[in-house]
Amino acid sequence: MFPKAVRLPLVLGVAAALAALPSAAHAAPAADHTASAAALRTFNLAGGPGAGLHAGDGSTSWSLSSGTATLNAQDTLGPDERFRIGSQSKTFTAATVLTLVDEGRLELDDPIENHLPGVVSVNGYDGTRITVRHLLRHFSGIPQANTVNAPAQQPGGGYSLASLVQYGLDGAPPAAEPGARFLYSNTNYEILGMLIERLTGQRVEEAVMRRVVQPLGLTNTSFPAPGDRTLPGPRINGYAGVRFIGTVFIGTEVTGTHEPSRFYASGAMISTLRDVAAFYRALVGGRVVSAESTAEMKRGVPTQPGSPSNAGLGLVESPLPCGGTFWTYNGGVPGYFTLTGVTEDGRYASTVTNAQMGLSNQPISQGYGVLQAALCEGGGS
């Protein structure tokens, strides 16, 4: 998810954005969270000009920042500053689908053909065999679409769900039988966006806001409409660039250049570290959908044979080095890479770095290192 359009000439990047990072993470009470501070610094050095963390245990919370939210400035990454959350949007989409299950509008094992006749049954795909559950869990057999290129934008700007789905399905035939194995694909969630629109009669962004975001009081979370590239303040600025001799980040700002609907129901949303952590805590805690639907979202299947991680419905369960497991999802779009994790006993952590370093070089392990350190350290002081 790193289009060529944001790869600007290196000379421009150097002239506009050359900064060395501070030597340590900073924010009170960093002394009480040394493992998290060290992990955040490592994440920062593998990612953008800055990295931020918000964590807690339900009764206390704390935040750390490393580097800067704005190149060539001393600007910490705070828990209430907005950024693009990328594929963490998928969990909001999944939760919206489950609200419709709770209302009896559909069942998880419904073939998608029942609700979107003819949409998926193209290029060798059989919509009568691909279920809603398959799409939510990435077990549909649909491979990831080419994210460097894109379908044509609408006349008014932005992309439609239908064009993204057609682009994804036409781009490659089935890579596996439905239900056979985990294949991560944005197209799954663009199809689910179309499903939400068909059943609610609302645009997917409106349905997600009304059914999930607004009831939880997430006032700093939004789902921009196609063509809306603004990122309201206070915000963390996003960058495209590269690392040079370790501590120097060379790049240019892309905060307002990314078209969010390129990853529509799969990755268009905006939030903050505090809001997105609150959402995942509420979801895992059974305060977004019914107890039955929450259990279905948590019912996992290994993402790969022998893998310790289990794919649920818009959630992934992963082990903690200190024992137990946590529920998580990550997201990356031009300008940002972010991850959130929560445990059953109420511990939570959300982190972001303000650059996406390219699909082959995303700091995934470093980001999960931050979550693991923060969740194992527990609450605040």
Short mmCIF file of N, CA and C in Angstrom, two decimals, residues 144-264:
data_model
loop_
_atom_site.label_atom_id
_atom_site.label_comp_id
_atom_site.label_asym_id
_atom_site.label_seq_id
_atom_site.Cartn_x
_atom_site.Cartn_y
_atom_site.Cartn_z
N GLN A 144 -4.55 -10.72 -2.45
CA GLN A 144 -4.40 -9.28 -2.35
C GLN A 144 -4.26 -8.67 -3.75
N ALA A 145 -5.00 -7.59 -3.98
CA ALA A 145 -4.92 -6.89 -5.26
C ALA A 145 -3.62 -6.10 -5.34
N ASN A 146 -3.22 -5.76 -6.54
CA ASN A 146 -2.06 -4.89 -6.76
C ASN A 146 -2.36 -3.52 -6.15
N THR A 147 -1.59 -3.13 -5.13
CA THR A 147 -1.86 -1.86 -4.46
C THR A 147 -1.00 -0.72 -4.97
N VAL A 148 -0.11 -0.99 -5.91
CA VAL A 148 0.69 0.08 -6.50
C VAL A 148 -0.13 0.81 -7.56
N ASN A 149 -0.77 0.04 -8.42
CA ASN A 149 -1.68 0.63 -9.40
C ASN A 149 -3.06 0.77 -8.77
N ALA A 150 -4.02 1.28 -9.51
CA ALA A 150 -5.35 1.51 -8.96
C ALA A 150 -6.35 1.63 -10.10
N PRO A 151 -7.63 1.36 -9.82
CA PRO A 151 -8.65 1.62 -10.83
C PRO A 151 -8.83 3.12 -11.04
N ALA A 152 -9.60 3.49 -12.04
CA ALA A 152 -9.84 4.90 -12.30
C ALA A 152 -10.68 5.52 -11.18
N GLN A 153 -10.36 6.77 -10.86
CA GLN A 153 -11.14 7.47 -9.86
C GLN A 153 -12.47 7.94 -10.45
N GLN A 154 -13.43 8.22 -9.56
CA GLN A 154 -14.72 8.75 -9.97
C GLN A 154 -14.55 10.17 -10.50
N PRO A 155 -15.48 10.65 -11.31
CA PRO A 155 -15.37 12.01 -11.84
C PRO A 155 -15.20 13.07 -10.76
N GLY A 156 -15.85 12.89 -9.61
CA GLY A 156 -15.74 13.87 -8.53
C GLY A 156 -14.56 13.64 -7.62
N GLY A 157 -13.74 12.64 -7.89
CA GLY A 157 -12.60 12.32 -7.06
C GLY A 157 -12.88 11.13 -6.16
N GLY A 158 -11.86 10.36 -5.87
CA GLY A 158 -12.00 9.21 -5.02
C GLY A 158 -12.44 7.98 -5.80
N TYR A 159 -12.55 6.86 -5.06
CA TYR A 159 -12.88 5.58 -5.65
C TYR A 159 -14.22 5.08 -5.13
N SER A 160 -14.88 4.26 -5.92
CA SER A 160 -16.11 3.62 -5.47
C SER A 160 -15.80 2.21 -4.99
N LEU A 161 -16.63 1.70 -4.08
CA LEU A 161 -16.45 0.33 -3.63
C LEU A 161 -16.55 -0.64 -4.81
N ALA A 162 -17.51 -0.42 -5.69
CA ALA A 162 -17.71 -1.32 -6.82
C ALA A 162 -16.47 -1.40 -7.71
N SER A 163 -15.82 -0.25 -7.94
CA SER A 163 -14.63 -0.25 -8.80
C SER A 163 -13.47 -0.97 -8.12
N LEU A 164 -13.34 -0.81 -6.81
CA LEU A 164 -12.26 -1.49 -6.08
C LEU A 164 -12.48 -2.99 -6.07
N VAL A 165 -13.74 -3.42 -5.90
CA VAL A 165 -14.04 -4.85 -5.91
C VAL A 165 -13.77 -5.44 -7.29
N GLN A 166 -14.24 -4.76 -8.32
CA GLN A 166 -14.00 -5.25 -9.68
C GLN A 166 -12.50 -5.33 -9.98
N TYR A 167 -11.77 -4.30 -9.57
CA TYR A 167 -10.32 -4.27 -9.77
C TYR A 167 -9.65 -5.45 -9.08
N GLY A 168 -10.07 -5.74 -7.83
CA GLY A 168 -9.47 -6.83 -7.08
C GLY A 168 -9.79 -8.19 -7.66
N LEU A 169 -11.03 -8.40 -8.07
CA LEU A 169 -11.43 -9.70 -8.58
C LEU A 169 -10.91 -9.94 -10.00
N ASP A 170 -10.91 -8.91 -10.82
CA ASP A 170 -10.41 -9.05 -12.19
C ASP A 170 -8.91 -9.20 -12.24
N GLY A 171 -8.22 -8.73 -11.21
CA GLY A 171 -6.76 -8.70 -11.22
C GLY A 171 -6.11 -10.06 -11.11
N ALA A 172 -6.82 -11.04 -10.51
CA ALA A 172 -6.24 -12.37 -10.35
C ALA A 172 -7.36 -13.37 -10.09
N PRO A 173 -7.21 -14.59 -10.59
CA PRO A 173 -8.21 -15.62 -10.30
C PRO A 173 -8.06 -16.12 -8.87
N PRO A 174 -8.96 -16.99 -8.40
CA PRO A 174 -8.85 -17.50 -7.02
C PRO A 174 -7.49 -18.12 -6.75
N ALA A 175 -6.96 -17.83 -5.58
CA ALA A 175 -5.67 -18.39 -5.17
C ALA A 175 -5.83 -19.60 -4.26
N ALA A 176 -7.06 -19.86 -3.81
CA ALA A 176 -7.34 -21.00 -2.95
C ALA A 176 -8.84 -21.24 -2.95
N GLU A 177 -9.24 -22.43 -2.53
CA GLU A 177 -10.65 -22.72 -2.37
C GLU A 177 -11.20 -21.94 -1.18
N PRO A 178 -12.45 -21.49 -1.23
CA PRO A 178 -13.03 -20.81 -0.07
C PRO A 178 -12.92 -21.67 1.19
N GLY A 179 -12.42 -21.06 2.26
CA GLY A 179 -12.27 -21.75 3.52
C GLY A 179 -11.00 -22.54 3.68
N ALA A 180 -10.16 -22.61 2.64
CA ALA A 180 -8.98 -23.48 2.68
C ALA A 180 -7.83 -22.88 3.47
N ARG A 181 -7.56 -21.58 3.28
CA ARG A 181 -6.41 -20.99 3.97
C ARG A 181 -6.53 -19.47 4.04
N PHE A 182 -5.71 -18.90 4.91
CA PHE A 182 -5.69 -17.46 5.15
C PHE A 182 -4.95 -16.77 4.02
N LEU A 183 -5.62 -15.81 3.36
CA LEU A 183 -5.01 -14.97 2.33
C LEU A 183 -5.48 -13.54 2.58
N TYR A 184 -4.60 -12.73 3.10
CA TYR A 184 -4.99 -11.36 3.43
C TYR A 184 -5.30 -10.59 2.15
N SER A 185 -6.46 -9.92 2.12
CA SER A 185 -6.86 -9.19 0.92
C SER A 185 -7.79 -8.04 1.26
N ASN A 186 -7.42 -6.84 0.81
CA ASN A 186 -8.31 -5.70 0.98
C ASN A 186 -9.65 -5.91 0.28
N THR A 187 -9.63 -6.67 -0.82
CA THR A 187 -10.86 -6.87 -1.59
C THR A 187 -11.96 -7.50 -0.74
N ASN A 188 -11.59 -8.38 0.18
CA ASN A 188 -12.59 -8.97 1.08
C ASN A 188 -13.42 -7.89 1.77
N TYR A 189 -12.74 -6.85 2.24
CA TYR A 189 -13.42 -5.83 3.03
C TYR A 189 -14.11 -4.78 2.18
N GLU A 190 -13.66 -4.61 0.94
CA GLU A 190 -14.42 -3.75 0.03
C GLU A 190 -15.76 -4.43 -0.31
N ILE A 191 -15.74 -5.75 -0.45
CA ILE A 191 -16.99 -6.49 -0.66
C ILE A 191 -17.89 -6.33 0.55
N LEU A 192 -17.32 -6.43 1.75
CA LEU A 192 -18.12 -6.24 2.96
C LEU A 192 -18.68 -4.82 3.05
N GLY A 193 -17.94 -3.85 2.54
CA GLY A 193 -18.46 -2.49 2.48
C GLY A 193 -19.69 -2.42 1.59
N MET A 194 -19.63 -3.10 0.45
CA MET A 194 -20.80 -3.15 -0.42
C MET A 194 -21.97 -3.86 0.26
N LEU A 195 -21.68 -4.91 1.02
CA LEU A 195 -22.72 -5.62 1.77
C LEU A 195 -23.40 -4.70 2.78
N ILE A 196 -22.61 -3.94 3.51
CA ILE A 196 -23.16 -2.99 4.49
C ILE A 196 -24.07 -1.99 3.79
N GLU A 197 -23.62 -1.46 2.66
CA GLU A 197 -24.43 -0.48 1.94
C GLU A 197 -25.73 -1.10 1.43
N ARG A 198 -25.67 -2.34 0.95
CA ARG A 198 -26.87 -3.00 0.42
C ARG A 198 -27.89 -3.22 1.55
N LEU A 199 -27.43 -3.62 2.73
CA LEU A 199 -28.36 -3.95 3.81
C LEU A 199 -28.86 -2.74 4.59
N THR A 200 -28.07 -1.68 4.65
CA THR A 200 -28.46 -0.51 5.44
C THR A 200 -29.06 0.60 4.60
N GLY A 201 -28.78 0.62 3.29
CA GLY A 201 -29.20 1.74 2.46
C GLY A 201 -28.41 3.00 2.73
N GLN A 202 -27.29 2.88 3.44
CA GLN A 202 -26.42 4.01 3.77
C GLN A 202 -25.05 3.79 3.15
N ARG A 203 -24.32 4.88 2.91
CA ARG A 203 -22.92 4.75 2.53
C ARG A 203 -22.18 4.08 3.67
N VAL A 204 -21.15 3.30 3.34
CA VAL A 204 -20.47 2.54 4.37
C VAL A 204 -19.89 3.45 5.45
N GLU A 205 -19.39 4.62 5.06
CA GLU A 205 -18.83 5.52 6.07
C GLU A 205 -19.89 5.99 7.05
N GLU A 206 -21.09 6.24 6.57
CA GLU A 206 -22.18 6.66 7.45
C GLU A 206 -22.60 5.53 8.37
N ALA A 207 -22.69 4.31 7.84
CA ALA A 207 -23.11 3.17 8.65
C ALA A 207 -22.10 2.87 9.76
N VAL A 208 -20.82 2.91 9.44
CA VAL A 208 -19.79 2.65 10.45
C VAL A 208 -19.83 3.71 11.55
N MET A 209 -19.98 4.96 11.16
CA MET A 209 -20.04 6.03 12.15
C MET A 209 -21.27 5.88 13.05
N ARG A 210 -22.43 5.63 12.46
CA ARG A 210 -23.67 5.57 13.23
C ARG A 210 -23.75 4.33 14.12
N ARG A 211 -23.23 3.21 13.63
CA ARG A 211 -23.41 1.96 14.34
C ARG A 211 -22.30 1.66 15.34
N VAL A 212 -21.10 2.18 15.11
CA VAL A 212 -19.96 1.83 15.95
C VAL A 212 -19.30 3.04 16.60
N VAL A 213 -18.91 4.01 15.79
CA VAL A 213 -18.09 5.12 16.30
C VAL A 213 -18.87 6.02 17.24
N GLN A 214 -20.02 6.51 16.80
CA GLN A 214 -20.79 7.45 17.62
C GLN A 214 -21.32 6.85 18.91
N PRO A 215 -21.84 5.61 18.91
CA PRO A 215 -22.29 5.04 20.19
C PRO A 215 -21.18 4.90 21.23
N LEU A 216 -19.93 4.76 20.79
CA LEU A 216 -18.81 4.66 21.72
C LEU A 216 -18.25 6.03 22.12
N GLY A 217 -18.76 7.10 21.54
CA GLY A 217 -18.28 8.44 21.87
C GLY A 217 -16.86 8.71 21.41
N LEU A 218 -16.46 8.14 20.28
CA LEU A 218 -15.10 8.33 19.77
C LEU A 218 -15.07 9.61 18.93
N THR A 219 -14.98 10.74 19.61
CA THR A 219 -15.17 12.03 18.94
C THR A 219 -14.02 12.42 18.03
N ASN A 220 -12.87 11.78 18.17
CA ASN A 220 -11.73 12.09 17.31
C ASN A 220 -11.54 11.07 16.19
N THR A 221 -12.55 10.23 15.99
CA THR A 221 -12.50 9.20 14.96
C THR A 221 -13.47 9.56 13.84
N SER A 222 -13.03 9.40 12.60
CA SER A 222 -13.88 9.74 11.46
C SER A 222 -13.61 8.80 10.30
N PHE A 223 -14.55 8.80 9.36
CA PHE A 223 -14.45 7.97 8.15
C PHE A 223 -14.70 8.90 6.98
N PRO A 224 -13.63 9.43 6.37
CA PRO A 224 -13.81 10.42 5.30
C PRO A 224 -14.48 9.85 4.07
N ALA A 225 -15.29 10.68 3.43
CA ALA A 225 -15.93 10.30 2.17
C ALA A 225 -14.90 10.32 1.04
N PRO A 226 -15.16 9.62 -0.06
CA PRO A 226 -14.23 9.67 -1.20
C PRO A 226 -13.98 11.10 -1.66
N GLY A 227 -12.72 11.40 -1.91
CA GLY A 227 -12.33 12.73 -2.34
C GLY A 227 -11.91 13.66 -1.22
N ASP A 228 -12.18 13.28 0.04
CA ASP A 228 -11.82 14.12 1.18
C ASP A 228 -10.45 13.70 1.70
N ARG A 229 -9.42 14.46 1.35
CA ARG A 229 -8.05 14.13 1.74
C ARG A 229 -7.58 14.90 2.96
N THR A 230 -8.45 15.67 3.59
CA THR A 230 -8.04 16.46 4.74
C THR A 230 -7.83 15.58 5.97
N LEU A 231 -6.87 15.95 6.78
CA LEU A 231 -6.63 15.30 8.07
C LEU A 231 -6.73 16.39 9.13
N PRO A 232 -7.86 16.46 9.85
CA PRO A 232 -8.08 17.56 10.79
C PRO A 232 -7.04 17.56 11.91
N GLY A 233 -6.78 18.72 12.44
CA GLY A 233 -5.90 18.85 13.59
C GLY A 233 -6.66 18.74 14.89
N PRO A 234 -5.91 18.53 15.98
CA PRO A 234 -4.46 18.30 16.00
C PRO A 234 -4.13 16.96 15.36
N ARG A 235 -3.01 16.92 14.66
CA ARG A 235 -2.70 15.73 13.89
C ARG A 235 -1.22 15.40 13.97
N ILE A 236 -0.93 14.16 13.61
CA ILE A 236 0.44 13.70 13.41
C ILE A 236 0.69 13.73 11.90
N ASN A 237 1.65 14.47 11.45
CA ASN A 237 1.93 14.55 10.02
C ASN A 237 2.55 13.25 9.52
N GLY A 238 2.17 12.86 8.31
CA GLY A 238 2.67 11.62 7.72
C GLY A 238 3.70 11.89 6.65
N TYR A 239 4.67 10.97 6.50
CA TYR A 239 5.79 11.16 5.58
C TYR A 239 6.05 9.91 4.74
N ALA A 240 6.63 10.12 3.60
CA ALA A 240 7.19 9.06 2.78
C ALA A 240 8.68 9.30 2.69
N GLY A 241 9.48 8.26 2.89
CA GLY A 241 10.91 8.47 2.85
C GLY A 241 11.70 7.22 3.16
N VAL A 242 12.97 7.43 3.48
CA VAL A 242 13.89 6.33 3.75
C VAL A 242 14.76 6.70 4.95
N ARG A 243 15.37 5.67 5.53
CA ARG A 243 16.36 5.87 6.59
C ARG A 243 17.75 6.02 5.96
N PHE A 244 18.54 6.93 6.53
CA PHE A 244 19.90 7.16 6.06
C PHE A 244 20.83 7.11 7.26
N ILE A 245 21.84 6.25 7.21
CA ILE A 245 22.80 6.01 8.30
C ILE A 245 22.09 5.91 9.65
N GLY A 246 21.02 5.14 9.66
CA GLY A 246 20.38 4.77 10.92
C GLY A 246 19.43 5.78 11.51
N THR A 247 19.95 6.90 12.04
CA THR A 247 19.11 7.81 12.81
C THR A 247 18.53 8.96 12.01
N VAL A 248 18.87 9.07 10.74
CA VAL A 248 18.39 10.18 9.92
C VAL A 248 17.27 9.70 9.00
N PHE A 249 16.17 10.43 9.00
CA PHE A 249 15.05 10.12 8.12
C PHE A 249 15.01 11.15 7.00
N ILE A 250 15.01 10.70 5.76
CA ILE A 250 14.95 11.57 4.60
C ILE A 250 13.64 11.33 3.89
N GLY A 251 12.86 12.38 3.70
CA GLY A 251 11.57 12.17 3.06
C GLY A 251 10.81 13.46 2.83
N THR A 252 9.54 13.33 2.55
CA THR A 252 8.69 14.48 2.31
C THR A 252 7.30 14.20 2.86
N GLU A 253 6.59 15.24 3.23
CA GLU A 253 5.29 15.07 3.85
C GLU A 253 4.24 14.65 2.82
N VAL A 254 3.38 13.68 3.21
CA VAL A 254 2.31 13.19 2.33
C VAL A 254 0.96 13.24 3.03
N THR A 255 0.86 14.02 4.09
CA THR A 255 -0.36 14.04 4.91
C THR A 255 -1.61 14.25 4.08
N GLY A 256 -1.57 15.20 3.14
CA GLY A 256 -2.77 15.53 2.38
C GLY A 256 -2.79 15.02 0.96
N THR A 257 -1.83 14.17 0.59
CA THR A 257 -1.77 13.70 -0.79
C THR A 257 -2.45 12.35 -1.00
N HIS A 258 -2.61 11.59 0.08
CA HIS A 258 -3.19 10.25 -0.03
C HIS A 258 -4.70 10.33 -0.18
N GLU A 259 -5.26 9.59 -1.14
CA GLU A 259 -6.71 9.50 -1.30
C GLU A 259 -7.23 8.34 -0.44
N PRO A 260 -7.91 8.63 0.68
CA PRO A 260 -8.31 7.57 1.62
C PRO A 260 -9.16 6.47 1.01
N SER A 261 -10.02 6.81 0.04
CA SER A 261 -10.91 5.79 -0.51
C SER A 261 -10.19 4.79 -1.40
N ARG A 262 -8.88 4.98 -1.63
CA ARG A 262 -8.11 3.94 -2.32
C ARG A 262 -8.18 2.64 -1.52
N PHE A 263 -8.26 2.76 -0.22
CA PHE A 263 -8.47 1.62 0.68
C PHE A 263 -9.73 1.93 1.49
N TYR A 264 -10.85 1.80 0.88
CA TYR A 264 -12.12 2.37 1.35
C TYR A 264 -12.60 1.69 2.64
#
